[in-house]
Amino acid sequence: MNYQIIEENNRIIIKNMEDFEPKHIFECGQAFRWQVEEDESYTAIHRGRIINVKRDGEDIILSNTNIDDFNNIWYEYFDLGRDYGEIKSKLSHDPILKEAIDFGKGIRILNQEPYETTISFIISARNYIPSIKRSIELISQRYGESIGSYKGKEYYSFPSPQTLASADEEVLRDNCRVGYRAKYIVNSSKMIYNKEVVLDRLFELTRDEAKEELLKLPGVGPKVANCILLFSLNKNDAFPVDTWVKRVMETLYFKEETSNKKISQYAEENFGSLGGFAQQYLFYYARELGIGKN
Ligand code: 8HG
């Protein structure tokens, strides 16, 4: 972890940046708003800013930004204070994880915004990533604010809890194509807006206390809660078991059908505080290679 920051012409260059592969980070399943461009860079909107990210040799280039936003927003969002080399070397003692890490070696876990992450993973239940992405885009276009355009495309912020608390369920269902999850989006947004669940306070709680709070929200079960904990609340030991993680664990570890409870226990005992990272390398590996399918 030995990089240097340079600011020039509305961009930040992170020199000699290891453990940061845009494709791995933005296509590993944790985030839904990153769009790939023709030059293989990725663009997204976060906290009202449009940013473009590209690898250039040994360096990472963050375009459409400046040093203040780098210090105040991007350093934390891209988890730049964490040594992924160390995490990978610890997890690589497990030969199965070593394979998964070799495959997705540039993954980092983003620190996303809790409300947007909550609604995104409510939408993700029994859903496919392309259709989750489409719904989030449609919700942002309809209910968010236009922030501006970049490379010819218009970008919209994710709406506030107040806005989605008063959204029309039919519009969400039919126009934003979230199906039966429309009522969960509206009712969870109401509870968040009314401060029945205060997302920003969950940072201070333990993983299990924070999970208990999240489970109060309609549409949030244990898997969705674990995704919210890991991707937006800094709970790195959360280990969401979805279809892909279940398949990869059954195929490569247990060699038989295994309950989610047993898989979670195994993760807790063997991956411990690094469970969330192990989960992400496994999820990306399993989904990209179709491990355990059929
Ligand atoms: O990054 C993810 N990890 C896990 N474990 N599950 C995920 C991730 N991303 C994602 O969308 N899911 C779940 O997979 C939600 C949904 O059930 C399904 C979509 O492919």
PDB file of N, CA, C and O in Angstrom, residues 50 145-150 153-156:
ATOM      1  N   ILE A  50     -20.573  13.162 -10.083  1.00  0.00           N
ATOM      2  CA  ILE A  50     -20.330  12.188 -11.146  1.00  0.00           C
ATOM      3  C   ILE A  50     -18.821  11.952 -11.190  1.00  0.00           C
ATOM      4  O   ILE A  50     -18.045  12.910 -11.206  1.00  0.00           O
ATOM      5  N   GLU A 145     -32.643  13.922  -8.636  1.00  0.00           N
ATOM      6  CA  GLU A 145     -32.406  15.219  -9.283  1.00  0.00           C
ATOM      7  C   GLU A 145     -31.342  15.049 -10.357  1.00  0.00           C
ATOM      8  O   GLU A 145     -30.378  14.306 -10.170  1.00  0.00           O
ATOM      9  N   SER A 146     -31.515  15.802 -11.446  1.00  0.00           N
ATOM     10  CA  SER A 146     -30.496  15.778 -12.494  1.00  0.00           C
ATOM     11  C   SER A 146     -29.249  16.494 -11.970  1.00  0.00           C
ATOM     12  O   SER A 146     -29.327  17.622 -11.491  1.00  0.00           O
ATOM     13  N   ILE A 147     -28.113  15.826 -12.049  1.00  0.00           N
ATOM     14  CA  ILE A 147     -26.870  16.396 -11.522  1.00  0.00           C
ATOM     15  C   ILE A 147     -26.030  16.990 -12.653  1.00  0.00           C
ATOM     16  O   ILE A 147     -25.190  17.845 -12.441  1.00  0.00           O
ATOM     17  N   GLY A 148     -26.266  16.511 -13.876  1.00  0.00           N
ATOM     18  CA  GLY A 148     -25.490  17.007 -15.010  1.00  0.00           C
ATOM     19  C   GLY A 148     -25.208  15.865 -15.947  1.00  0.00           C
ATOM     20  O   GLY A 148     -25.695  14.751 -15.743  1.00  0.00           O
ATOM     21  N   SER A 149     -24.395  16.139 -16.973  1.00  0.00           N
ATOM     22  CA  SER A 149     -24.103  15.049 -17.897  1.00  0.00           C
ATOM     23  C   SER A 149     -22.601  14.818 -17.977  1.00  0.00           C
ATOM     24  O   SER A 149     -21.794  15.702 -17.639  1.00  0.00           O
ATOM     25  N   TYR A 150     -22.249  13.605 -18.395  1.00  0.00           N
ATOM     26  CA  TYR A 150     -20.849  13.222 -18.522  1.00  0.00           C
ATOM     27  C   TYR A 150     -20.751  12.253 -19.690  1.00  0.00           C
ATOM     28  O   TYR A 150     -21.538  11.310 -19.772  1.00  0.00           O
ATOM     29  N   LYS A 153     -24.053  11.464 -21.304  1.00  0.00           N
ATOM     30  CA  LYS A 153     -25.153  10.814 -20.590  1.00  0.00           C
ATOM     31  C   LYS A 153     -25.544  11.648 -19.378  1.00  0.00           C
ATOM     32  O   LYS A 153     -24.692  12.197 -18.689  1.00  0.00           O
ATOM     33  N   GLU A 154     -26.866  11.711 -19.144  1.00  0.00           N
ATOM     34  CA  GLU A 154     -27.387  12.503 -18.027  1.00  0.00           C
ATOM     35  C   GLU A 154     -27.358  11.650 -16.739  1.00  0.00           C
ATOM     36  O   GLU A 154     -27.689  10.467 -16.780  1.00  0.00           O
ATOM     37  N   TYR A 155     -26.957  12.245 -15.630  1.00  0.00           N
ATOM     38  CA  TYR A 155     -26.897  11.507 -14.355  1.00  0.00           C
ATOM     39  C   TYR A 155     -27.858  12.084 -13.320  1.00  0.00           C
ATOM     40  O   TYR A 155     -27.983  13.302 -13.198  1.00  0.00           O
ATOM     41  N   TYR A 156     -28.524  11.201 -12.590  1.00  0.00           N
ATOM     42  CA  TYR A 156     -29.508  11.584 -11.577  1.00  0.00           C
ATOM     43  C   TYR A 156     -29.097  11.037 -10.213  1.00  0.00           C
ATOM     44  O   TYR A 156     -28.678   9.880 -10.099  1.00  0.00           O
TER      45      TYR A 156
END
